[in-house]
mmCIF file of C-alpha atoms in Angstrom:
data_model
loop_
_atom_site.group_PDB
_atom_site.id
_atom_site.type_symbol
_atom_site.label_atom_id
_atom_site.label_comp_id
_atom_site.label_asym_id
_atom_site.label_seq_id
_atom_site.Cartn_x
_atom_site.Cartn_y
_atom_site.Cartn_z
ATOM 1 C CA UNK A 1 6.614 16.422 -42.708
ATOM 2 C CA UNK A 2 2.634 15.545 -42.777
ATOM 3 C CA UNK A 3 1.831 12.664 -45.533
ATOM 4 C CA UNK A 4 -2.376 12.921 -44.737
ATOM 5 C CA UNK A 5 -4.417 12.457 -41.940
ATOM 6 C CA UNK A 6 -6.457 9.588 -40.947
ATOM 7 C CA UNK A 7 -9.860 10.362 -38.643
ATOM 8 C CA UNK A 8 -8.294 13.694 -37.862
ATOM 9 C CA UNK A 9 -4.767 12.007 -36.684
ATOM 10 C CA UNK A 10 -1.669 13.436 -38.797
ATOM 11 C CA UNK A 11 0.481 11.206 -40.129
ATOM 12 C CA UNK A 12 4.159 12.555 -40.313
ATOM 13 C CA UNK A 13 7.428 11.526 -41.635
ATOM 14 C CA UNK A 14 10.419 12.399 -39.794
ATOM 15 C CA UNK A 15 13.653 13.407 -41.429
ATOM 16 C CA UNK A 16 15.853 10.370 -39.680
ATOM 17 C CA UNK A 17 13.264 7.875 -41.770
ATOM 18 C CA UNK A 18 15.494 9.353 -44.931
ATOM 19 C CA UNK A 19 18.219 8.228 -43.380
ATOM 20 C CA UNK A 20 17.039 5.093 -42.286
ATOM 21 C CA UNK A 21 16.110 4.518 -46.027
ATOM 22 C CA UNK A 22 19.539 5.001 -47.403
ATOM 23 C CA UNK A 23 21.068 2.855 -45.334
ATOM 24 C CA UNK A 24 18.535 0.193 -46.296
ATOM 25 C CA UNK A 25 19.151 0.548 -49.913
ATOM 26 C CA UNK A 26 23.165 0.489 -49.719
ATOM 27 C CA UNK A 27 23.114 -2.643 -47.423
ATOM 28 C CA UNK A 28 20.603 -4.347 -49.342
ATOM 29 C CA UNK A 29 21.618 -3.670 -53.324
ATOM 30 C CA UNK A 30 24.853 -6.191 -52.986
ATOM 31 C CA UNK A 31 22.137 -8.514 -51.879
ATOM 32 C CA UNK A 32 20.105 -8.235 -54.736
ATOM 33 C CA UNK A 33 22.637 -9.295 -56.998
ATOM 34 C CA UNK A 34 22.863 -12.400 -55.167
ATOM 35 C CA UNK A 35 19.101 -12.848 -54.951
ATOM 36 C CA UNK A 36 18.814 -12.224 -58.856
ATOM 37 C CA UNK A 37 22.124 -12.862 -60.557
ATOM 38 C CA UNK A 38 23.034 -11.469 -63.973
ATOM 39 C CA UNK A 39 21.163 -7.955 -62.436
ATOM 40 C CA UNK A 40 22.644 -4.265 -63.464
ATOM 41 C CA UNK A 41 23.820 -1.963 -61.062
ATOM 42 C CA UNK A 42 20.756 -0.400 -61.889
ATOM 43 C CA UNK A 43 18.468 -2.889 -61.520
ATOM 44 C CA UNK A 44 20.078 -3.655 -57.940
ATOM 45 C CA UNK A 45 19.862 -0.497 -56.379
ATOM 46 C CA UNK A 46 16.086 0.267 -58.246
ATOM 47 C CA UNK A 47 15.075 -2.988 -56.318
ATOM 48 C CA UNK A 48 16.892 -2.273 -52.938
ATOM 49 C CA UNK A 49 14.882 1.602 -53.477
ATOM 50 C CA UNK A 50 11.560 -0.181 -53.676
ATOM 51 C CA UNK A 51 12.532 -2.596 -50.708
ATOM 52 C CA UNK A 52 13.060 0.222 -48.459
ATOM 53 C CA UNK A 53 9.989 2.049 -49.600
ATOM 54 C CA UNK A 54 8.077 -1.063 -49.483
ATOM 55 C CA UNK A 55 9.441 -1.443 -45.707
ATOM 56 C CA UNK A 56 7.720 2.269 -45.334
ATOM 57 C CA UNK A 57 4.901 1.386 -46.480
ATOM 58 C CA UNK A 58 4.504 -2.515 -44.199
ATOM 59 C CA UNK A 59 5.173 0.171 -40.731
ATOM 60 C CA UNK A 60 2.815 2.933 -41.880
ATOM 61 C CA UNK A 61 -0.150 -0.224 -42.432
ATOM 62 C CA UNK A 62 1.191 -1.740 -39.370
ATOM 63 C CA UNK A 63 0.630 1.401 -37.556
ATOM 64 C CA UNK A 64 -2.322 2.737 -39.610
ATOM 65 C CA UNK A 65 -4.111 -0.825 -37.508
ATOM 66 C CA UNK A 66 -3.234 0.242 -34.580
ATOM 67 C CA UNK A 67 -4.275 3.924 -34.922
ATOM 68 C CA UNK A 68 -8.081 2.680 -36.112
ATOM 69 C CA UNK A 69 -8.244 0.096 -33.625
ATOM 70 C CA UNK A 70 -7.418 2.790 -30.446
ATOM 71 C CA UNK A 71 -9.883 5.050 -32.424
ATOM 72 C CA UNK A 72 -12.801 2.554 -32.492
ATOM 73 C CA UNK A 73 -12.058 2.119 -28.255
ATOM 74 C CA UNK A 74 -12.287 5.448 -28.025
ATOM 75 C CA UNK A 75 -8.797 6.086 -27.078
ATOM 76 C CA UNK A 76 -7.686 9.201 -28.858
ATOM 77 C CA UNK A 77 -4.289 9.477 -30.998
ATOM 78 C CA UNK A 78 -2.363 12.367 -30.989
ATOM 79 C CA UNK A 79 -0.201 11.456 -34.245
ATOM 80 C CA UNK A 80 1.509 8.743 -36.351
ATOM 81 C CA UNK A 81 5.059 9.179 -36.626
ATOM 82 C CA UNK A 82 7.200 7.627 -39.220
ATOM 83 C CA UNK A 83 11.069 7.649 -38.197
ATOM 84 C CA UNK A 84 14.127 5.576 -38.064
ATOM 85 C CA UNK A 85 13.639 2.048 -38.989
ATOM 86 C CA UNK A 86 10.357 2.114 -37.420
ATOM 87 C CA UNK A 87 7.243 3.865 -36.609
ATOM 88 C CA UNK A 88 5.260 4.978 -33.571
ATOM 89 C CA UNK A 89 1.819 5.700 -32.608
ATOM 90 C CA UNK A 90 0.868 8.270 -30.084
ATOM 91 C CA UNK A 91 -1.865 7.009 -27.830
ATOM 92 C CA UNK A 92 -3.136 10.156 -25.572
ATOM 93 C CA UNK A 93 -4.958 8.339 -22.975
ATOM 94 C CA UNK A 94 -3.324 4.984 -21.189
ATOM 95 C CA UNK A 95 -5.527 1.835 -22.075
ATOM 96 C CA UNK A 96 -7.382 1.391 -18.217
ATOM 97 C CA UNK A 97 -8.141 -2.350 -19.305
ATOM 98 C CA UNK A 98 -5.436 -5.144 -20.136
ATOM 99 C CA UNK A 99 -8.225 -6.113 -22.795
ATOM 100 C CA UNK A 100 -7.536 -2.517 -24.663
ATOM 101 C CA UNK A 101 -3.840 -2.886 -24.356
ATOM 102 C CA UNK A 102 -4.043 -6.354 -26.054
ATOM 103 C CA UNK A 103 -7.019 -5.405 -29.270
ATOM 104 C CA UNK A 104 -4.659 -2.363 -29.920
ATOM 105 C CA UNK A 105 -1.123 -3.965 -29.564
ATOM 106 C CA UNK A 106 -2.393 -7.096 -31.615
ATOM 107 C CA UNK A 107 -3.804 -4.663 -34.590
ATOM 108 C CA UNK A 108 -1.060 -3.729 -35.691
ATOM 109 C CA UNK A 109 0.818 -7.519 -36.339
ATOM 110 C CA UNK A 110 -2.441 -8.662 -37.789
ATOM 111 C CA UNK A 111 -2.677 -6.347 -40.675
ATOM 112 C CA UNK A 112 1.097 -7.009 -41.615
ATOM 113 C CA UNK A 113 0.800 -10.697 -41.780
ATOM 114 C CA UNK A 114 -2.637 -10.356 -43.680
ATOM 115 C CA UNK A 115 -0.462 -8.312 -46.095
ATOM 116 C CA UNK A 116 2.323 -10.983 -45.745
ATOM 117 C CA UNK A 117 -0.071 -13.703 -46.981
ATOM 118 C CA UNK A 118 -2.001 -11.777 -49.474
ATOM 119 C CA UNK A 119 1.727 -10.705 -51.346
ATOM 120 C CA UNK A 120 2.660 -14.633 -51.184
ATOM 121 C CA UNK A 121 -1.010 -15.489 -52.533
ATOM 122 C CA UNK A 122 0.289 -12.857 -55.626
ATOM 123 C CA UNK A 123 3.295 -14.798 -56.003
ATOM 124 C CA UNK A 124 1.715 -18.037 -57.384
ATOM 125 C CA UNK A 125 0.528 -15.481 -59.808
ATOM 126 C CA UNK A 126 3.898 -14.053 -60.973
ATOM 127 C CA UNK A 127 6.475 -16.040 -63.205
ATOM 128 C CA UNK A 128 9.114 -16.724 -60.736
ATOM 129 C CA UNK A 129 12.755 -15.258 -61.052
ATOM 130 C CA UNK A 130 12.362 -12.170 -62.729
ATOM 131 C CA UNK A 131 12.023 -8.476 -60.738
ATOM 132 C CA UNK A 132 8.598 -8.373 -60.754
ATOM 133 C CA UNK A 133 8.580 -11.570 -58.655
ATOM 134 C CA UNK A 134 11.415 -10.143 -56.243
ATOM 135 C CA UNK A 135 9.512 -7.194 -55.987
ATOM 136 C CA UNK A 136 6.257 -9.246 -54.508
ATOM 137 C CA UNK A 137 8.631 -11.218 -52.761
ATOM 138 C CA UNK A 138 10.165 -8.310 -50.859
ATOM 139 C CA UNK A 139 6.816 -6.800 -50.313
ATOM 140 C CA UNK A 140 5.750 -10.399 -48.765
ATOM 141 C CA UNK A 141 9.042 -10.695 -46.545
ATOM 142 C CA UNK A 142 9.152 -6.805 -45.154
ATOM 143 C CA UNK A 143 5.737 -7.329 -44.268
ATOM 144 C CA UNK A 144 5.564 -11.127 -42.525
ATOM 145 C CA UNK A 145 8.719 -9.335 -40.823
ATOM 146 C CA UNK A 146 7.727 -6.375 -39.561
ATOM 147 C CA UNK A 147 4.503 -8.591 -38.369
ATOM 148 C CA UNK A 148 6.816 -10.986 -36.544
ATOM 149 C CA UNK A 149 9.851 -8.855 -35.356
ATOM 150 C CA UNK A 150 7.034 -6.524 -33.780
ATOM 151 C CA UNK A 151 5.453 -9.604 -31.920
ATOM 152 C CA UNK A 152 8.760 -10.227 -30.134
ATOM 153 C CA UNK A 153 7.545 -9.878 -25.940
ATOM 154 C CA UNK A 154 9.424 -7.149 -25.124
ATOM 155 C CA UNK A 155 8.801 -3.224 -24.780
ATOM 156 C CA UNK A 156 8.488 -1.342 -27.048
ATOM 157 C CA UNK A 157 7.328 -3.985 -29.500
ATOM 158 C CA UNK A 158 3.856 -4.908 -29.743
ATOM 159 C CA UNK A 159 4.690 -8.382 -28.451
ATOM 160 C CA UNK A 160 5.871 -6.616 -25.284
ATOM 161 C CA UNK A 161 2.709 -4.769 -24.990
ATOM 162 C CA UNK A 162 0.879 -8.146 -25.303
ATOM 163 C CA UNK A 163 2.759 -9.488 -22.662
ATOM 164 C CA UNK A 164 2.253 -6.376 -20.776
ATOM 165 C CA UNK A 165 -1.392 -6.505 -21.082
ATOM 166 C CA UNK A 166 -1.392 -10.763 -20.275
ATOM 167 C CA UNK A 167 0.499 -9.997 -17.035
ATOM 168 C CA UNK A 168 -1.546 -7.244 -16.152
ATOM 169 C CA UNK A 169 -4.731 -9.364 -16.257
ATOM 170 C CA UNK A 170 -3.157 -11.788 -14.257
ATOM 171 C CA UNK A 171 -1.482 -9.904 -11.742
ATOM 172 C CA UNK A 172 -4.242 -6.788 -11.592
ATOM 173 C CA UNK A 173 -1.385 -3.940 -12.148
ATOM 174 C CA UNK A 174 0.003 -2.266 -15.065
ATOM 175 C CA UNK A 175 3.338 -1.710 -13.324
ATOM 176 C CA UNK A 176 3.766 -5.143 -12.738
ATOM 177 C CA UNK A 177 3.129 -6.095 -16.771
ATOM 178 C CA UNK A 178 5.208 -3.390 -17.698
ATOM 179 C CA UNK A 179 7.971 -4.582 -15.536
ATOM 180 C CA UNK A 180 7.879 -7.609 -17.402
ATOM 181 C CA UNK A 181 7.965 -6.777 -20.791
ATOM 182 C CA UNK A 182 10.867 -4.016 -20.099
ATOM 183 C CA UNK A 183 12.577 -7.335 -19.147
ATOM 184 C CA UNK A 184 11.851 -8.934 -22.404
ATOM 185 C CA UNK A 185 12.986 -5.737 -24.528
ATOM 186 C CA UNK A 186 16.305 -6.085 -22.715
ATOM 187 C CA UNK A 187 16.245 -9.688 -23.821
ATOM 188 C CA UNK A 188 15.226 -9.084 -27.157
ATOM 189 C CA UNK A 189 18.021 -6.216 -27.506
ATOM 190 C CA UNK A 190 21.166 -8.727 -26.511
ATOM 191 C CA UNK A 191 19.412 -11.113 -28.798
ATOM 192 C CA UNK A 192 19.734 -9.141 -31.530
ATOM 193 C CA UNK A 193 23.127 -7.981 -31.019
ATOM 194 C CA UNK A 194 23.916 -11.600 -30.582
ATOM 195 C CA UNK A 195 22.185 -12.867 -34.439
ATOM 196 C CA UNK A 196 24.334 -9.669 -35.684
ATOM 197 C CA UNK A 197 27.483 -11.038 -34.549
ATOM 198 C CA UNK A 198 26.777 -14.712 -35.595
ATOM 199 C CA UNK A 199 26.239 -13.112 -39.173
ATOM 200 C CA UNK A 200 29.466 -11.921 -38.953
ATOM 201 C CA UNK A 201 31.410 -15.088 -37.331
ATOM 202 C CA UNK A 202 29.705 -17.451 -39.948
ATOM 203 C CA UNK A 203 30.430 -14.965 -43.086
ATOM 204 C CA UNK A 204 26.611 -14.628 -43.588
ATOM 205 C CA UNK A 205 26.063 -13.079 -47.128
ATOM 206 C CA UNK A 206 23.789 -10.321 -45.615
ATOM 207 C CA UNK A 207 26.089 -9.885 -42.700
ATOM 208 C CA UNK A 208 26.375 -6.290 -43.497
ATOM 209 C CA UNK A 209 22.394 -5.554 -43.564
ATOM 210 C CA UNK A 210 22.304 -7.426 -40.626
ATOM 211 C CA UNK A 211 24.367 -5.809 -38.456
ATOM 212 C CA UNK A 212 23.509 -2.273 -39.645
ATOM 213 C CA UNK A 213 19.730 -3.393 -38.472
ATOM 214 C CA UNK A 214 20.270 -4.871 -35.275
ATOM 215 C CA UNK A 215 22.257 -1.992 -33.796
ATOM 216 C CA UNK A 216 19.604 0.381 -34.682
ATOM 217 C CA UNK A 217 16.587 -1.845 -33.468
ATOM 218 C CA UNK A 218 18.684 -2.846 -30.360
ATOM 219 C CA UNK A 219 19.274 0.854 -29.206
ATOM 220 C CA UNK A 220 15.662 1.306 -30.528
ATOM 221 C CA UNK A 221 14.845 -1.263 -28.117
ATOM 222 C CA UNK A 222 16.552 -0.363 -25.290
ATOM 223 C CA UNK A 223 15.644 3.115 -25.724
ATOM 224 C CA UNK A 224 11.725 2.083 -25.460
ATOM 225 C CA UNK A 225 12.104 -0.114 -22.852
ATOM 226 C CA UNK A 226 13.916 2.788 -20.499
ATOM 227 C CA UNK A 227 11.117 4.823 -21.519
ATOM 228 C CA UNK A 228 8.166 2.917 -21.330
ATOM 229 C CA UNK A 229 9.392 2.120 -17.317
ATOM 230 C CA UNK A 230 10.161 5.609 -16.420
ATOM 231 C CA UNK A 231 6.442 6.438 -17.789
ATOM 232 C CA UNK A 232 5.016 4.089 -16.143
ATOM 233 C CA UNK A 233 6.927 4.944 -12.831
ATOM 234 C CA UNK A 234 5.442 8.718 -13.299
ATOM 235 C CA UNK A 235 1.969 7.374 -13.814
ATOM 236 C CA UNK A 236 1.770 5.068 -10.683
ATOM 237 C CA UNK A 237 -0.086 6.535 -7.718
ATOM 238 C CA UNK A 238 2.520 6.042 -4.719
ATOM 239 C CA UNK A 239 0.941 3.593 -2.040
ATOM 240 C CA UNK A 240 -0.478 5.503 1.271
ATOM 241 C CA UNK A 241 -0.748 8.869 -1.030
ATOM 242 C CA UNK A 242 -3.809 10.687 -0.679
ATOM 243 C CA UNK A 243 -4.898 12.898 -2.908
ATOM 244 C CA UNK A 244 -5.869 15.380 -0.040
ATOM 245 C CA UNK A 245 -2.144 15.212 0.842
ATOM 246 C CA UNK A 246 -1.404 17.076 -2.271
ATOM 247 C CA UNK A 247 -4.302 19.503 -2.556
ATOM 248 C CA UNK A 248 -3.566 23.430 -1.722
ATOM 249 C CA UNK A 249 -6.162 24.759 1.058
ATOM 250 C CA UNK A 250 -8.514 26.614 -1.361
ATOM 251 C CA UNK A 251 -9.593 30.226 -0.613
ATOM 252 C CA UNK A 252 -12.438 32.359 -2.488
ATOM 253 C CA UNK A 253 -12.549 36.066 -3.325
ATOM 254 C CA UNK A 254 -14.341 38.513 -5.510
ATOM 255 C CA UNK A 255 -13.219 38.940 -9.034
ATOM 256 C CA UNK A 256 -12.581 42.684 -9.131
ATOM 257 C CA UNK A 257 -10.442 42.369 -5.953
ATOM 258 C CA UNK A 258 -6.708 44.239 -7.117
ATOM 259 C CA UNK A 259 -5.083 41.700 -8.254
ATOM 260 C CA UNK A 260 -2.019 42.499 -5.810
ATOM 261 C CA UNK A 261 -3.695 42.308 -2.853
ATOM 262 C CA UNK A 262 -5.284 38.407 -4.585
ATOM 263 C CA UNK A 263 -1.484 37.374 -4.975
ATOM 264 C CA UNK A 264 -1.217 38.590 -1.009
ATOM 265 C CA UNK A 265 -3.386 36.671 0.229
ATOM 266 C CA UNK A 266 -3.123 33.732 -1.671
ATOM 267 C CA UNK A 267 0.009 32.570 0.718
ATOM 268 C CA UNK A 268 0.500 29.163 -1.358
ATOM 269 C CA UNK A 269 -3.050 28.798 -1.645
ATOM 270 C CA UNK A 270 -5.076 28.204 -4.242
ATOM 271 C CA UNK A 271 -7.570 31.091 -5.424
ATOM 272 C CA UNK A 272 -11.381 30.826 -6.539
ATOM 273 C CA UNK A 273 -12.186 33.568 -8.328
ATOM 274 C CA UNK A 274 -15.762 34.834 -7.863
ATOM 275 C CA UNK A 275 -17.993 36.928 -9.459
ATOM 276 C CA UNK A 276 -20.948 39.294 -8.135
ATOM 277 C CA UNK A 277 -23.317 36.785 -9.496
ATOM 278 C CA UNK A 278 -21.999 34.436 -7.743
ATOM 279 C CA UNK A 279 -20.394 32.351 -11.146
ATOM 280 C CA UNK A 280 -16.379 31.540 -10.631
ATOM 281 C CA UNK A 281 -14.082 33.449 -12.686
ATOM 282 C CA UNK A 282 -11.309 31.001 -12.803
ATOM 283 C CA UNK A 283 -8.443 30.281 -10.783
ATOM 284 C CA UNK A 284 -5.795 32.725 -10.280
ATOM 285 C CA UNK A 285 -3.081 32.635 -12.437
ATOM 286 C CA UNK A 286 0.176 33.484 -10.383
ATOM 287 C CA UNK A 287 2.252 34.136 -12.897
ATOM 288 C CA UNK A 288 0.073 36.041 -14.969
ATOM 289 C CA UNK A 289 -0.790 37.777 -11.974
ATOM 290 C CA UNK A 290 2.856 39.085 -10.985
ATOM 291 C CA UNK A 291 3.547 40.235 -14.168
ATOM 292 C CA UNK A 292 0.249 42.254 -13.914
ATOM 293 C CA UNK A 293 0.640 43.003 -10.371
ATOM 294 C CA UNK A 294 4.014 44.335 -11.540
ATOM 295 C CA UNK A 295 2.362 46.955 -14.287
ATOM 296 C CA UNK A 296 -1.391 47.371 -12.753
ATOM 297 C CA UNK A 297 -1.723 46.763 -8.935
ATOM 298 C CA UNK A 298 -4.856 47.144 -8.964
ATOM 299 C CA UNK A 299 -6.157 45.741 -11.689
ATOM 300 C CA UNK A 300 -8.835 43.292 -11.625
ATOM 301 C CA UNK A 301 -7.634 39.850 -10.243
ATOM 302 C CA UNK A 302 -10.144 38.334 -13.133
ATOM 303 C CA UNK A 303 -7.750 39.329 -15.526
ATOM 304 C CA UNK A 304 -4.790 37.158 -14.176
ATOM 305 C CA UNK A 305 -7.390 34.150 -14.011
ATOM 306 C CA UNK A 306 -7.201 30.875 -15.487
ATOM 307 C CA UNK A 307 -10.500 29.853 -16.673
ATOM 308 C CA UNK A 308 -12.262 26.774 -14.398
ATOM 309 C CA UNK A 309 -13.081 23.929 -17.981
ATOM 310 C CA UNK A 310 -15.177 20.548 -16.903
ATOM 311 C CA UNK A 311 -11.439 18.800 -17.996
ATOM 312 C CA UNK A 312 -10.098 20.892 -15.190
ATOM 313 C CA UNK A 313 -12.286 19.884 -12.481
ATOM 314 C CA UNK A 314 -11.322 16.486 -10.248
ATOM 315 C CA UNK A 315 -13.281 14.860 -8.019
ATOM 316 C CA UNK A 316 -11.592 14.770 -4.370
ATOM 317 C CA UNK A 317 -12.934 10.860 -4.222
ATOM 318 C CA UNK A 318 -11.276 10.174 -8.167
ATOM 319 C CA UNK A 319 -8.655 7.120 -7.952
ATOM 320 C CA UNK A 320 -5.212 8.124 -7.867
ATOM 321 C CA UNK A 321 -4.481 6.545 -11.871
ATOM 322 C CA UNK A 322 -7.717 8.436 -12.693
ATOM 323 C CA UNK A 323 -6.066 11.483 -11.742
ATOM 324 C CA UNK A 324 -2.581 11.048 -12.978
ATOM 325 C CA UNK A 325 -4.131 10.575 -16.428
ATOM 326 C CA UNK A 326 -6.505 13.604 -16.073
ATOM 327 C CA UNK A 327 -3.491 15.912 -15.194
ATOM 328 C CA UNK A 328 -0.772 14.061 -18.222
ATOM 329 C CA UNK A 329 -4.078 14.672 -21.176
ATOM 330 C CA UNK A 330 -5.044 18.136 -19.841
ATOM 331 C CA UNK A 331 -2.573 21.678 -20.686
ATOM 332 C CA UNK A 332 -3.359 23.131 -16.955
ATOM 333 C CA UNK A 333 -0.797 23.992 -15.109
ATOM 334 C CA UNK A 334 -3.422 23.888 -11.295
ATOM 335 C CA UNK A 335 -7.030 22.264 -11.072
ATOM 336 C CA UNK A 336 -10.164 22.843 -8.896
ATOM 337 C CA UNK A 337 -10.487 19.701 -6.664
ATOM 338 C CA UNK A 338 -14.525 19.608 -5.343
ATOM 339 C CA UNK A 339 -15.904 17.263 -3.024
ATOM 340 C CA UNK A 340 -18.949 15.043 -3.873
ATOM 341 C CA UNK A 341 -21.211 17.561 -3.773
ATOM 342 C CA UNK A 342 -19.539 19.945 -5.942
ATOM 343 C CA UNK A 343 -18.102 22.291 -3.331
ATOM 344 C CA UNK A 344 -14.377 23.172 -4.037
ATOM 345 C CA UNK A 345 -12.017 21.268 -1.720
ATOM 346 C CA UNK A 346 -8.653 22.448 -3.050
ATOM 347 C CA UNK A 347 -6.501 22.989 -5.749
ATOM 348 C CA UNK A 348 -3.664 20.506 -7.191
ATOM 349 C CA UNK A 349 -1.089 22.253 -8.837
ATOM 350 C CA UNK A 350 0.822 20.173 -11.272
ATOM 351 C CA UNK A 351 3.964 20.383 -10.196
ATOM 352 C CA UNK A 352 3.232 19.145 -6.591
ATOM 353 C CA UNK A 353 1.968 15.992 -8.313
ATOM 354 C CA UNK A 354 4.659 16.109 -10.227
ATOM 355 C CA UNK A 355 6.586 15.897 -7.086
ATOM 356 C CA UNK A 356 5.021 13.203 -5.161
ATOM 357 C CA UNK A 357 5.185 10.893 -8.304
ATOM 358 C CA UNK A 358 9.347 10.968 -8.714
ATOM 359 C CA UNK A 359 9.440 10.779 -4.982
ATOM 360 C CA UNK A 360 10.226 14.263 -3.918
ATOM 361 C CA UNK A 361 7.329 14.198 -1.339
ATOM 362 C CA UNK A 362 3.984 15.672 -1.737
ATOM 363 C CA UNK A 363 2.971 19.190 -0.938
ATOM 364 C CA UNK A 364 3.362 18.743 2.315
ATOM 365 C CA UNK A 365 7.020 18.474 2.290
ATOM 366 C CA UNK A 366 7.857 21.188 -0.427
ATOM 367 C CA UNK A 367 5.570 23.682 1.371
ATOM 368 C CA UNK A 368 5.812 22.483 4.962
ATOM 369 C CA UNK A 369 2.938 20.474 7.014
ATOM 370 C CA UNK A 370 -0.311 22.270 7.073
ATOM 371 C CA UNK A 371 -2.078 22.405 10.321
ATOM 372 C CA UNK A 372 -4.131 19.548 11.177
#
């Protein structure tokens, strides 16, 4: 469901943050009465409803910090998600400095414990013990804790990121940071299991809420963590891989050729499209041009071309991370490699990268050697 956008990002609510909600508000209205005795079983579960919407609205500013802080680095955002007990903000491009991974991971913290202090700051202004006091008081607490929970050093917290980001400037890898900080997460997940079940051992009044939350942030946790490493393990350029080991020999021909005899000749090969004036057409499409080959033999290979976009192009002398993030922001399914000087060199196809990366071997292997 989209709430708004912000700078062109959409900000949606998923249907499990309903859930989430719910459970919030039955855990936490036997707590009210504790926290406010003599309240009405109205008055408990109005106040547990505007905890849990107040909780929504602490991740969404959490969130909305780090979404303007990516924005202002130039890093674009391809949505804010609301789900779950949590929230989640889609970076499209990979921060290439540890500096960028810290300013955005720290954004978000920051602007919940400024909201943490400036809801205690309204509490000197409230009489004390009534609802409208409890109210600023919950508003203070889900804030300061989604500000502090989050700075726990472990993936995919912010805290973890932090880490991530201080190892990486150490240590001058990503992979190595983000080994770390899926370490923490899987600290930070037993930790939490391990508070849960002291609530329950010691009789803790919010033993309940307690253990309903840590199961869900633990798995939450744990579920980042595996995810964050098996990104990372797809977007680290193998040692000793050249990226003229993956690259398909490159072969031109004339736009109007029939497109069956284009498919014929390409032989695993990439295809350049040219026209009479000498401007490429695109790359051939195979698969749009079998199913034309199939109707129209000879039919203009043009039409069964993909067009050749600036995003498209790499450099044969581009850094292997320079090129896995080219080919993960980019819908192409193939790309025109060109040497320094601009004349085409090959074309990597996706799923030879693809490949290489999960340790399948490069396009060498699923192809067979070219000659030397």
């Amino acid at each position: 469901m989209l709430l708004f956008r912000v700078d062109g990002v959409p900000v949606l609510l998923s249907p499990s943050w309903w859930i989430g909600s719910l459970l919030i508000v039955v855990l936490y209205s036997p707590l009210v009465g504790r926290l406010l005795p003599g309240a009405s079983a109205g008055v408990s579960w109005a106040l547990a409803t505007a905890f849990a919407l107040l909780l929504g609205v602490s991740v969404l500013a959490h969130e909305l910090g780090h979404v303007v802080v990516a924005l202002r680095l130039g890093m674009p955002v391809r949505r804010l998600r609301l789900f779950l007990l949590g929230g989640l903000s889609e970076v499209a491009r990979t921060p290439t400095r540890p500096r960028h991974e810290g300013l955005v991971a720290a954004a978000g913290p920051i602007v919940s414990v400024l909201l943490a202090a400036f809801c205690g700051l309204l509490l000197v202004a409230v009489p004390p013990g009534g609802p409208v006091w409890l109210l600023v008081a919950q508003c203070a607490v889900a804030n300061l804790a989604v500000g502090v929970f989050n700075l726990l050093p472990g993936l995919p917290l912010d805290g973890g990121r932090l880490l991530r980001a201080g190892v990486w400037a150490l240590s001058g890898t990503r992979a190595t940071g983000t080994r770390a900080a899926v370490f923490g997460g899987g600290l930070v997940a037993l930790a939490l299991i391990v508070w849960a079940l002291w609530g329950l051992a010691s009789g803790s009044d919010d033993r309940w809420l307690r253990l309903g939350v840590c199961v869900v942030t633990a798995w939450f946790v744990v579920t980042g963590a595996t995810g964050e490493f098996a990104a990372e393990q797809r977007r680290s350029w193998p040692a000793g891989l050249e990226l003229s080991d993956l690259v398909r020999p490159v072969l031109q021909l004339p736009a109007e050729s029939p497109v069956e005899s284009a498919l014929s000749a390409s032989a695993g090969r990439g295809v350049v499209l040219v026209r009479a004036d000498g401007v490429a057409a695109g790359l051939l499409d195979e698969t749009s041009a079998e199913h034309l080959a199939a109707d129209s033999p000879r039919s203009p290979a043009e039409l069964a071309a993909e067009p050749i976009r600036a995003e498209t192009v790499l450099l044969m002398s581009e850094s292997g991370d320079a090129v896995i993030e080219r080919v993960a922001e980019v819908a192409s399914w193939q790309f025109l490699v060109v040497d320094d000087e601009g004349r085409p060199a090959g074309v990597l196809h996706r799923d030879d990268l693809r490949a290489a990366l999960s340790g399948r071997g490069g396009a060498r292997e699923s192809r067979g050697a070219r000659p030397e």
